[in-house]
mmCIF file of C-alpha atoms in Angstrom:
data_model
loop_
_atom_site.group_PDB
_atom_site.id
_atom_site.type_symbol
_atom_site.label_atom_id
_atom_site.label_comp_id
_atom_site.label_asym_id
_atom_site.label_seq_id
_atom_site.Cartn_x
_atom_site.Cartn_y
_atom_site.Cartn_z
ATOM 1 C CA MET R 86 78.712 72.644 162.933
ATOM 2 C CA LEU R 87 80.673 74.227 160.098
ATOM 3 C CA GLU R 88 78.956 77.412 158.838
ATOM 4 C CA ARG R 89 78.631 77.765 155.104
ATOM 5 C CA PRO R 90 77.750 80.933 153.183
ATOM 6 C CA GLN R 91 74.281 81.162 151.700
ATOM 7 C CA THR R 92 75.366 83.271 148.720
ATOM 8 C CA PHE R 93 78.612 84.430 147.193
ATOM 9 C CA THR R 94 80.099 85.829 143.990
ATOM 10 C CA PHE R 95 82.364 83.722 141.763
ATOM 11 C CA GLU R 96 83.824 85.762 138.934
ATOM 12 C CA ASN R 97 85.944 82.885 137.637
ATOM 13 C CA GLY R 98 87.863 83.611 134.452
ATOM 14 C CA GLU R 99 86.771 86.306 131.990
ATOM 15 C CA LYS R 100 83.453 87.216 130.396
ATOM 16 C CA VAL R 101 83.014 85.318 127.114
ATOM 17 C CA PRO R 102 81.980 87.062 123.865
ATOM 18 C CA GLY R 103 78.211 87.354 124.019
ATOM 19 C CA THR R 104 75.689 86.070 121.531
ATOM 20 C CA PHE R 105 74.853 89.668 120.750
ATOM 21 C CA SER R 106 76.702 92.979 121.025
ATOM 22 C CA ASN R 107 76.779 94.994 124.234
ATOM 23 C CA ALA R 108 74.654 97.620 122.469
ATOM 24 C CA GLU R 109 71.967 95.067 121.693
ATOM 25 C CA MET R 110 71.859 93.760 125.271
ATOM 26 C CA GLU R 111 71.741 97.318 126.605
ATOM 27 C CA ARG R 112 68.845 98.029 124.221
ATOM 28 C CA ARG R 113 66.867 95.100 125.659
ATOM 29 C CA GLN R 114 67.493 96.025 129.267
ATOM 30 C CA SER R 115 66.835 99.693 128.584
ATOM 31 C CA ALA R 116 63.478 98.889 126.965
ATOM 32 C CA LEU R 117 62.588 96.822 130.011
ATOM 33 C CA ARG R 118 63.546 99.600 132.386
ATOM 34 C CA ALA R 119 61.523 102.122 130.375
ATOM 35 C CA TYR R 120 58.468 99.916 130.759
ATOM 36 C CA MET R 121 59.180 99.445 134.450
ATOM 37 C CA GLU R 122 59.265 103.211 134.971
ATOM 38 C CA SER R 123 56.024 103.699 133.073
ATOM 39 C CA ALA R 124 54.281 100.959 135.052
ATOM 40 C CA GLY R 125 55.684 101.919 138.457
ATOM 41 C CA ILE R 126 57.679 98.719 138.834
ATOM 42 C CA ASP R 127 60.812 98.954 141.037
ATOM 43 C CA ALA R 128 62.337 95.550 140.277
ATOM 44 C CA VAL R 129 61.751 92.572 138.019
ATOM 45 C CA LEU R 130 62.446 88.941 138.912
ATOM 46 C CA PHE R 131 62.555 86.733 135.842
ATOM 47 C CA THR R 132 62.499 82.954 136.531
ATOM 48 C CA SER R 133 61.820 81.546 133.048
ATOM 49 C CA TYR R 134 64.375 80.106 130.656
ATOM 50 C CA HIS R 135 63.307 82.397 127.851
ATOM 51 C CA ASN R 136 63.319 85.780 129.646
ATOM 52 C CA ILE R 137 66.504 85.022 131.529
ATOM 53 C CA ASN R 138 68.151 84.148 128.237
ATOM 54 C CA TYR R 139 66.666 87.135 126.410
ATOM 55 C CA TYR R 140 67.621 89.776 128.943
ATOM 56 C CA ALA R 141 70.831 88.203 130.329
ATOM 57 C CA ASP R 142 72.196 86.146 127.428
ATOM 58 C CA PHE R 143 72.457 83.266 129.937
ATOM 59 C CA LEU R 144 70.763 79.913 129.179
ATOM 60 C CA HIS R 145 70.713 77.805 132.346
ATOM 61 C CA CYS R 146 70.182 74.132 133.075
ATOM 62 C CA ARG R 147 67.549 73.995 135.859
ATOM 63 C CA PHE R 148 67.979 70.371 136.973
ATOM 64 C CA GLY R 149 65.691 70.779 139.947
ATOM 65 C CA ARG R 150 67.097 74.158 141.092
ATOM 66 C CA ARG R 151 65.823 77.742 140.827
ATOM 67 C CA TYR R 152 67.366 80.425 138.649
ATOM 68 C CA GLY R 153 66.525 84.076 138.297
ATOM 69 C CA PHE R 154 67.463 87.375 136.744
ATOM 70 C CA VAL R 155 66.821 90.503 138.744
ATOM 71 C CA VAL R 156 66.609 93.859 136.993
ATOM 72 C CA THR R 157 66.418 97.136 138.862
ATOM 73 C CA ASN R 158 67.088 100.653 137.705
ATOM 74 C CA GLU R 159 70.727 100.312 138.812
ATOM 75 C CA ARG R 160 71.670 96.612 138.324
ATOM 76 C CA ALA R 161 70.997 93.497 136.372
ATOM 77 C CA THR R 162 72.001 90.313 138.167
ATOM 78 C CA SER R 163 71.552 86.616 137.479
ATOM 79 C CA ILE R 164 70.987 84.253 140.389
ATOM 80 C CA SER R 165 72.513 80.822 139.815
ATOM 81 C CA ALA R 166 73.179 77.635 141.737
ATOM 82 C CA GLY R 167 76.664 76.825 143.024
ATOM 83 C CA ILE R 168 76.806 73.653 140.964
ATOM 84 C CA ASP R 169 77.333 75.813 137.817
ATOM 85 C CA GLY R 170 80.523 77.416 139.105
ATOM 86 C CA GLY R 171 81.554 80.609 137.294
ATOM 87 C CA GLN R 172 79.801 79.781 133.979
ATOM 88 C CA PRO R 173 76.690 81.914 134.768
ATOM 89 C CA TRP R 174 78.918 84.916 135.496
ATOM 90 C CA ARG R 175 80.891 84.452 132.348
ATOM 91 C CA ARG R 176 77.711 84.285 130.326
ATOM 92 C CA THR R 177 75.543 86.934 131.985
ATOM 93 C CA PHE R 178 75.291 90.390 130.590
ATOM 94 C CA GLY R 179 75.437 91.928 134.029
ATOM 95 C CA ASP R 180 76.336 90.702 137.471
ATOM 96 C CA ASN R 181 75.886 87.302 139.000
ATOM 97 C CA LEU R 182 75.039 86.058 142.482
ATOM 98 C CA VAL R 183 75.588 82.395 143.395
ATOM 99 C CA TYR R 184 73.556 80.585 146.061
ATOM 100 C CA THR R 185 74.758 77.400 147.770
ATOM 101 C CA ASP R 186 73.020 74.122 148.467
ATOM 102 C CA TRP R 187 73.803 74.226 152.178
ATOM 103 C CA HIS R 188 70.272 75.523 152.990
ATOM 104 C CA ARG R 189 67.246 74.762 150.815
ATOM 105 C CA GLY R 190 65.964 78.346 150.777
ATOM 106 C CA ASN R 191 69.146 79.968 149.583
ATOM 107 C CA PHE R 192 67.689 81.024 146.208
ATOM 108 C CA LEU R 193 65.224 83.207 148.097
ATOM 109 C CA VAL R 194 68.042 84.627 150.188
ATOM 110 C CA GLY R 195 69.585 85.758 146.915
ATOM 111 C CA VAL R 196 66.295 87.349 145.912
ATOM 112 C CA GLN R 197 66.152 89.193 149.240
ATOM 113 C CA GLN R 198 69.687 90.502 148.769
ATOM 114 C CA LEU R 199 68.860 91.963 145.353
ATOM 115 C CA ILE R 200 65.271 93.195 145.895
ATOM 116 C CA GLU R 201 64.366 95.431 148.791
ATOM 117 C CA ASP R 202 61.185 94.371 150.567
ATOM 118 C CA GLY R 203 58.300 96.774 149.955
ATOM 119 C CA MET R 204 59.099 97.331 146.308
ATOM 120 C CA CYS R 205 56.673 96.800 143.438
ATOM 121 C CA VAL R 206 58.032 93.638 141.797
ATOM 122 C CA GLY R 207 57.351 92.243 138.377
ATOM 123 C CA ILE R 208 57.149 88.440 138.126
ATOM 124 C CA GLU R 209 56.016 86.116 135.403
ATOM 125 C CA TYR R 210 52.468 85.036 136.189
ATOM 126 C CA ASP R 211 52.468 82.465 133.381
ATOM 127 C CA GLU R 212 55.656 80.801 134.669
ATOM 128 C CA VAL R 213 55.725 80.760 138.431
ATOM 129 C CA SER R 214 53.810 77.969 140.088
ATOM 130 C CA ILE R 215 51.551 78.561 143.095
ATOM 131 C CA GLU R 216 54.287 77.126 145.340
ATOM 132 C CA VAL R 217 56.994 79.373 143.939
ATOM 133 C CA ARG R 218 54.828 82.454 144.119
ATOM 134 C CA LYS R 219 54.097 81.771 147.778
ATOM 135 C CA GLN R 220 57.817 81.394 148.404
ATOM 136 C CA ILE R 221 58.643 84.682 146.720
ATOM 137 C CA GLU R 222 55.789 86.505 148.544
ATOM 138 C CA GLY R 223 57.105 85.009 151.822
ATOM 139 C CA ALA R 224 60.618 86.311 151.118
ATOM 140 C CA LEU R 225 59.285 89.781 150.261
ATOM 141 C CA PRO R 226 56.184 90.044 152.524
ATOM 142 C CA THR R 227 55.450 93.756 152.123
ATOM 143 C CA SER R 228 56.113 93.909 148.376
ATOM 144 C CA ARG R 229 53.426 94.261 145.730
ATOM 145 C CA PHE R 230 53.584 91.922 142.750
ATOM 146 C CA VAL R 231 52.504 92.573 139.140
ATOM 147 C CA ASP R 232 52.701 90.553 135.928
ATOM 148 C CA ILE R 233 55.727 91.162 133.725
ATOM 149 C CA ALA R 234 55.298 88.150 131.395
ATOM 150 C CA ARG R 235 52.985 89.741 128.855
ATOM 151 C CA PRO R 236 54.880 93.035 128.514
ATOM 152 C CA ALA R 237 58.176 91.090 128.198
ATOM 153 C CA MET R 238 56.628 88.811 125.582
ATOM 154 C CA ARG R 239 55.542 91.827 123.555
ATOM 155 C CA MET R 240 59.092 93.205 123.678
ATOM 156 C CA ARG R 241 60.491 89.849 122.458
ATOM 157 C CA MET R 242 58.056 89.750 119.582
ATOM 158 C CA ILE R 243 59.784 92.542 117.683
ATOM 159 C CA LYS R 244 63.280 91.383 116.712
ATOM 160 C CA SER R 245 66.292 93.612 116.282
ATOM 161 C CA ASP R 246 68.597 93.521 113.257
ATOM 162 C CA GLU R 247 71.060 91.384 115.255
ATOM 163 C CA GLU R 248 68.343 88.914 116.259
ATOM 164 C CA ILE R 249 67.154 88.595 112.683
ATOM 165 C CA ALA R 250 70.748 88.054 111.475
ATOM 166 C CA GLN R 251 71.163 85.286 114.059
ATOM 167 C CA ILE R 252 67.774 83.706 113.058
ATOM 168 C CA ARG R 253 68.764 83.866 109.407
ATOM 169 C CA GLU R 254 71.995 81.981 110.117
ATOM 170 C CA SER R 255 70.158 79.414 112.233
ATOM 171 C CA ALA R 256 67.646 78.861 109.428
ATOM 172 C CA ARG R 257 70.515 78.185 107.128
ATOM 173 C CA ILE R 258 71.811 75.612 109.528
ATOM 174 C CA ALA R 259 68.371 73.972 109.636
ATOM 175 C CA ASN R 260 68.678 73.526 105.858
ATOM 176 C CA VAL R 261 72.047 71.835 106.486
ATOM 177 C CA GLY R 262 70.223 69.434 108.805
ATOM 178 C CA GLY R 263 67.539 68.824 106.162
ATOM 179 C CA ARG R 264 70.115 67.887 103.585
ATOM 180 C CA ALA R 265 71.756 65.564 106.126
ATOM 181 C CA CYS R 266 68.382 63.842 106.555
ATOM 182 C CA LEU R 267 68.136 63.284 102.848
ATOM 183 C CA GLU R 268 71.630 61.765 102.827
ATOM 184 C CA ALA R 269 70.742 59.274 105.520
ATOM 185 C CA ILE R 270 67.232 58.185 104.368
ATOM 186 C CA GLY R 271 66.944 54.702 102.959
ATOM 187 C CA VAL R 272 64.622 51.706 103.062
ATOM 188 C CA GLY R 273 65.541 49.687 106.139
ATOM 189 C CA VAL R 274 67.221 52.630 107.907
ATOM 190 C CA ALA R 275 65.882 53.351 111.409
ATOM 191 C CA GLU R 276 64.438 56.772 112.262
ATOM 192 C CA HIS R 277 67.020 57.375 114.971
ATOM 193 C CA GLU R 278 69.912 56.849 112.600
ATOM 194 C CA VAL R 279 68.557 59.561 110.252
ATOM 195 C CA ALA R 280 67.959 61.892 113.194
ATOM 196 C CA LEU R 281 71.411 61.332 114.657
ATOM 197 C CA HIS R 282 73.129 62.188 111.347
ATOM 198 C CA SER R 283 71.077 65.365 110.992
ATOM 199 C CA THR R 284 71.675 66.505 114.528
ATOM 200 C CA GLN R 285 75.399 65.831 114.504
ATOM 201 C CA THR R 286 75.732 67.728 111.207
ATOM 202 C CA MET R 287 73.854 70.733 112.596
ATOM 203 C CA VAL R 288 75.883 70.783 115.864
ATOM 204 C CA ARG R 289 79.114 70.845 113.910
ATOM 205 C CA GLU R 290 77.824 73.678 111.734
ATOM 206 C CA ILE R 291 76.697 75.635 114.796
ATOM 207 C CA ALA R 292 80.167 75.202 116.311
ATOM 208 C CA ARG R 293 81.757 76.474 113.084
ATOM 209 C CA THR R 294 79.367 79.422 112.756
ATOM 210 C CA PHE R 295 79.210 80.492 116.453
ATOM 211 C CA PRO R 296 82.568 79.456 117.850
ATOM 212 C CA HIS R 297 82.014 81.242 121.213
ATOM 213 C CA GLY R 298 78.577 79.726 121.804
ATOM 214 C CA GLU R 299 77.611 76.819 124.008
ATOM 215 C CA LEU R 300 76.389 73.686 122.201
ATOM 216 C CA MET R 301 73.162 72.455 123.714
ATOM 217 C CA ASP R 302 69.629 71.362 122.811
ATOM 218 C CA THR R 303 69.846 71.057 118.978
ATOM 219 C CA TRP R 304 67.702 68.106 117.906
ATOM 220 C CA THR R 305 65.933 66.338 115.015
ATOM 221 C CA TRP R 306 62.562 64.678 114.928
ATOM 222 C CA PHE R 307 62.557 62.306 111.962
ATOM 223 C CA GLN R 308 59.286 60.420 111.642
ATOM 224 C CA SER R 309 58.124 57.693 109.248
ATOM 225 C CA GLY R 310 54.784 56.004 108.496
ATOM 226 C CA ILE R 311 52.241 56.225 111.268
ATOM 227 C CA ASN R 312 54.719 58.166 113.400
ATOM 228 C CA THR R 313 54.193 61.218 111.177
ATOM 229 C CA ASP R 314 50.675 61.706 112.618
ATOM 230 C CA GLY R 315 51.909 64.129 115.335
ATOM 231 C CA ALA R 316 54.145 67.118 114.791
ATOM 232 C CA HIS R 317 56.026 66.494 118.066
ATOM 233 C CA ASN R 318 56.236 62.715 117.989
ATOM 234 C CA PRO R 319 59.645 61.566 119.223
ATOM 235 C CA VAL R 320 62.164 59.559 117.217
ATOM 236 C CA THR R 321 61.862 55.782 117.396
ATOM 237 C CA ALA R 322 63.776 52.791 116.086
ATOM 238 C CA ARG R 323 61.147 52.100 113.397
ATOM 239 C CA GLU R 324 62.739 51.222 110.080
ATOM 240 C CA ILE R 325 61.747 53.035 106.899
ATOM 241 C CA ARG R 326 59.675 51.033 104.400
ATOM 242 C CA HIS R 327 59.185 51.546 100.711
ATOM 243 C CA GLY R 328 56.371 54.024 100.080
ATOM 244 C CA ASP R 329 56.404 55.414 103.607
ATOM 245 C CA ILE R 330 55.392 59.008 104.211
ATOM 246 C CA LEU R 331 58.275 60.755 105.980
ATOM 247 C CA SER R 332 58.573 63.937 108.036
ATOM 248 C CA LEU R 333 61.862 65.786 108.395
ATOM 249 C CA ASN R 334 62.023 68.149 111.372
ATOM 250 C CA CYS R 335 65.346 69.858 112.013
ATOM 251 C CA PHE R 336 65.832 72.206 114.945
ATOM 252 C CA PRO R 337 69.215 73.959 115.415
ATOM 253 C CA MET R 338 69.411 75.790 118.751
ATOM 254 C CA PRO R 339 72.374 78.213 118.824
ATOM 255 C CA ALA R 340 72.288 80.156 122.114
ATOM 256 C CA GLY R 341 68.750 79.001 122.869
ATOM 257 C CA TYR R 342 67.361 80.497 119.667
ATOM 258 C CA TYR R 343 65.135 77.988 118.029
ATOM 259 C CA THR R 344 64.626 77.749 114.273
ATOM 260 C CA ALA R 345 63.096 74.957 112.239
ATOM 261 C CA LEU R 346 62.876 73.199 108.896
ATOM 262 C CA GLU R 347 59.978 70.789 108.472
ATOM 263 C CA ARG R 348 59.242 68.882 105.277
ATOM 264 C CA THR R 349 57.076 66.013 104.035
ATOM 265 C CA ALA R 350 58.835 63.390 101.947
ATOM 266 C CA PHE R 351 58.238 59.834 100.693
ATOM 267 C CA ALA R 352 60.503 56.792 100.632
ATOM 268 C CA GLY R 353 60.909 55.616 97.052
ATOM 269 C CA ALA R 354 57.474 56.487 95.765
ATOM 270 C CA CYS R 355 54.388 58.580 96.524
ATOM 271 C CA ASP R 356 51.008 57.004 95.674
ATOM 272 C CA GLU R 357 48.136 58.884 94.034
ATOM 273 C CA ALA R 358 46.080 59.449 97.160
ATOM 274 C CA SER R 359 49.082 60.739 99.068
ATOM 275 C CA GLU R 360 50.042 63.070 96.239
ATOM 276 C CA ARG R 361 46.573 64.603 96.208
ATOM 277 C CA LEU R 362 46.642 65.336 99.917
ATOM 278 C CA TRP R 363 50.211 66.640 99.733
ATOM 279 C CA ARG R 364 49.306 69.025 96.942
ATOM 280 C CA VAL R 365 46.436 70.428 98.998
ATOM 281 C CA ASN R 366 48.735 70.969 101.949
ATOM 282 C CA THR R 367 51.334 72.700 99.783
ATOM 283 C CA GLU R 368 48.552 74.873 98.321
ATOM 284 C CA VAL R 369 47.699 76.004 101.846
ATOM 285 C CA PHE R 370 51.414 76.454 102.619
ATOM 286 C CA GLU R 371 52.010 78.607 99.572
ATOM 287 C CA LYS R 372 48.921 80.712 100.190
ATOM 288 C CA GLY R 373 49.915 81.158 103.816
ATOM 289 C CA CYS R 374 53.346 82.450 102.836
ATOM 290 C CA GLU R 375 51.619 84.999 100.603
ATOM 291 C CA LEU R 376 49.248 86.143 103.341
ATOM 292 C CA ILE R 377 51.940 86.901 105.914
ATOM 293 C CA GLN R 378 52.396 90.638 105.481
ATOM 294 C CA PRO R 379 52.695 93.658 107.769
ATOM 295 C CA GLY R 380 49.283 94.960 108.792
ATOM 296 C CA VAL R 381 47.500 91.585 108.606
ATOM 297 C CA ARG R 382 45.852 90.013 111.698
ATOM 298 C CA CYS R 383 46.920 86.522 112.714
ATOM 299 C CA CYS R 384 43.297 85.340 112.979
ATOM 300 C CA ASP R 385 42.447 86.495 109.462
ATOM 301 C CA ILE R 386 45.274 84.373 107.997
ATOM 302 C CA ALA R 387 43.948 81.362 109.911
ATOM 303 C CA HIS R 388 40.395 81.813 108.664
ATOM 304 C CA GLU R 389 41.478 82.228 105.013
ATOM 305 C CA LEU R 390 43.552 79.078 105.124
ATOM 306 C CA ASN R 391 40.756 77.173 106.792
ATOM 307 C CA ALA R 392 38.609 77.934 103.775
ATOM 308 C CA ILE R 393 41.088 76.170 101.467
ATOM 309 C CA TYR R 394 41.044 72.989 103.608
ATOM 310 C CA ASP R 395 37.266 73.213 103.820
ATOM 311 C CA ARG R 396 36.927 73.454 100.053
ATOM 312 C CA HIS R 397 38.863 70.186 99.704
ATOM 313 C CA GLY R 398 36.908 68.499 102.537
ATOM 314 C CA LEU R 399 39.989 68.306 104.722
ATOM 315 C CA LEU R 400 39.402 70.910 107.440
ATOM 316 C CA GLU R 401 38.543 68.293 110.059
ATOM 317 C CA TYR R 402 42.036 66.786 109.608
ATOM 318 C CA ARG R 403 43.898 70.038 110.381
ATOM 319 C CA SER R 404 46.145 69.421 113.363
ATOM 320 C CA PHE R 405 47.085 72.821 114.961
ATOM 321 C CA GLY R 406 47.649 76.513 114.281
ATOM 322 C CA TYR R 407 49.339 77.723 111.142
ATOM 323 C CA GLY R 408 52.515 79.263 112.580
ATOM 324 C CA HIS R 409 54.265 80.907 115.495
ATOM 325 C CA SER R 410 56.936 83.399 116.417
ATOM 326 C CA PHE R 411 60.665 82.703 116.534
ATOM 327 C CA GLY R 412 63.464 83.894 118.808
ATOM 328 C CA VAL R 413 64.183 82.658 122.343
ATOM 329 C CA LEU R 414 62.150 79.508 122.074
ATOM 330 C CA SER R 415 62.546 75.746 122.533
ATOM 331 C CA HIS R 416 60.678 72.475 122.826
ATOM 332 C CA TYR R 417 60.858 72.724 126.596
ATOM 333 C CA TYR R 418 60.624 76.462 127.247
ATOM 334 C CA GLY R 419 59.311 79.685 125.906
ATOM 335 C CA ARG R 420 56.488 80.621 123.554
ATOM 336 C CA GLU R 421 55.322 83.977 122.320
ATOM 337 C CA ALA R 422 51.659 83.074 122.476
ATOM 338 C CA GLY R 423 50.606 86.535 121.316
ATOM 339 C CA LEU R 424 52.097 85.816 117.868
ATOM 340 C CA GLU R 425 50.498 82.589 116.682
ATOM 341 C CA LEU R 426 48.486 82.127 113.499
ATOM 342 C CA ARG R 427 45.302 80.943 115.159
ATOM 343 C CA GLU R 428 41.672 81.919 114.961
ATOM 344 C CA ASP R 429 41.715 83.385 118.513
ATOM 345 C CA VAL R 430 44.860 85.595 118.094
ATOM 346 C CA GLN R 431 44.101 89.109 116.879
ATOM 347 C CA THR R 432 47.700 90.417 116.864
ATOM 348 C CA VAL R 433 48.502 92.595 113.866
ATOM 349 C CA LEU R 434 51.738 91.637 112.118
ATOM 350 C CA GLU R 435 54.511 94.281 112.197
ATOM 351 C CA PRO R 436 57.920 94.764 110.675
ATOM 352 C CA GLY R 437 60.509 93.060 112.853
ATOM 353 C CA MET R 438 58.377 90.053 113.646
ATOM 354 C CA VAL R 439 59.557 86.589 112.592
ATOM 355 C CA ILE R 440 56.923 83.912 112.059
ATOM 356 C CA SER R 441 56.509 80.496 110.574
ATOM 357 C CA MET R 442 54.056 79.152 108.027
ATOM 358 C CA GLU R 443 53.456 75.451 108.875
ATOM 359 C CA PRO R 444 50.091 73.955 107.912
ATOM 360 C CA MET R 445 49.515 70.325 108.795
ATOM 361 C CA ILE R 446 46.839 67.757 108.188
ATOM 362 C CA THR R 447 46.726 64.264 109.659
ATOM 363 C CA ILE R 448 44.914 61.474 107.791
ATOM 364 C CA PRO R 449 44.079 58.523 110.116
ATOM 365 C CA GLU R 450 45.532 55.060 109.567
ATOM 366 C CA GLY R 451 43.377 52.960 107.263
ATOM 367 C CA MET R 452 42.376 55.819 105.007
ATOM 368 C CA PRO R 453 43.990 56.406 101.589
ATOM 369 C CA GLY R 454 47.096 58.583 101.965
ATOM 370 C CA ALA R 455 47.248 58.050 105.750
ATOM 371 C CA GLY R 456 49.867 60.090 107.631
ATOM 372 C CA GLY R 457 50.848 63.581 108.603
ATOM 373 C CA TYR R 458 51.627 66.235 105.936
ATOM 374 C CA ARG R 459 53.536 69.326 107.064
ATOM 375 C CA GLU R 460 55.694 72.018 105.398
ATOM 376 C CA HIS R 461 57.411 74.805 107.357
ATOM 377 C CA ASP R 462 59.211 78.013 106.359
ATOM 378 C CA ILE R 463 60.404 80.992 108.415
ATOM 379 C CA LEU R 464 59.392 84.465 107.280
ATOM 380 C CA VAL R 465 60.804 87.799 108.455
ATOM 381 C CA LEU R 466 58.489 90.814 108.238
ATOM 382 C CA THR R 467 60.245 93.953 106.946
ATOM 383 C CA GLU R 468 59.206 97.550 106.142
ATOM 384 C CA ASP R 469 58.915 96.475 102.518
ATOM 385 C CA GLY R 470 57.107 93.162 102.961
ATOM 386 C CA VAL R 471 58.431 89.694 103.802
ATOM 387 C CA GLU R 472 61.704 87.763 103.485
ATOM 388 C CA ASN R 473 61.560 83.966 103.445
ATOM 389 C CA VAL R 474 64.767 82.780 105.071
ATOM 390 C CA THR R 475 64.269 79.049 104.518
ATOM 391 C CA GLY R 476 64.698 78.214 100.854
ATOM 392 C CA PHE R 477 64.470 74.370 100.887
ATOM 393 C CA ALA R 478 62.751 72.188 98.317
ATOM 394 C CA TYR R 479 59.130 71.132 99.072
ATOM 395 C CA GLY R 480 56.166 69.411 97.543
ATOM 396 C CA PRO R 481 55.411 66.465 95.241
ATOM 397 C CA ASP R 482 57.231 67.979 92.294
ATOM 398 C CA SER R 483 60.542 68.069 94.152
ATOM 399 C CA GLU R 484 63.171 65.484 95.078
ATOM 400 C CA LEU R 485 61.270 64.807 98.301
ATOM 401 C CA ALA R 486 58.635 62.750 96.426
ATOM 402 C CA ALA R 487 60.965 59.745 95.997
ATOM 403 C CA VAL R 488 63.798 59.879 98.482
ATOM 404 C CA VAL R 489 65.710 56.591 98.703
#
């Protein structure tokens, strides 16, 4: 039987320009190593999309295979599947080790080659399944394992100047997608046609703005009528009708960095009941943007905004938390759960954090003004206060009240 290697290196071509400077990537890895030293951790094995991307600048496509990024005091090495060729090496800030498909356990062979058994190893408790944890423990039977997910999340929550610049550009591109939605909306036009126009416009703008980046994962959720009742409802072929409530949700994803623009709109006309509800939601939205300041706790913002909904008799129709962090984030991976505007999150806002304000209420079908109302801006906390990087029209006094 022909013997095949279990792992190999494939430095095919040249390293491509990174999303961020070498100094920025070194800052991230140095901060991680400083934490490792303080916590007595000898090696870290990241397996999540978000942490691999954050610390390696490599966004992988899992497709049923395992990927990793191992950081020790001396090396930083991504572990990738042979199907990806040399792309992981070209994209990784660090080294790369490829494993082959010839034996099912070859990912773990790569782990064993990069991490000495007996070390204290940081893994992501919130990401590894029971099965994967058992496999890693089996590959390193005398090692001790500790959680690295929460400390890594805390590091990601404070953005560098380069990250904020990238988020600001991406927020601008979200606005481009929003304008494309407005161009495509019309009575009789299907949701998917509006979404396609928006997404294609954003992808082209990402390619122009970040010419060395990979183009993947940008998307639009455009919802109409009853389909607006959920923030994450997928696009359908439903056709827009006169008077429909509409929801524009544009998500550019340059280099795996999610940003968003979300707006309520109406097709042709907004009735009196809908306008009243919309005005309440924009009142909450505006107050929320004011409340986001350094030194304020997430939970306190949520409680104060709850009081506005309660005063209008609408608190029971609130759908979810009031906002969340931005950065390495997507609809299928990543979430900085420690920075959400919810009643159960006591994190104190700090300069360098980037967070959304996105209140939503859903009025059930059959009631006056039925539908989902949501506005969404991105705010950057600075030493001096807050910068809103969105800047797109909103509310019943804007053009969005009668889009045709």
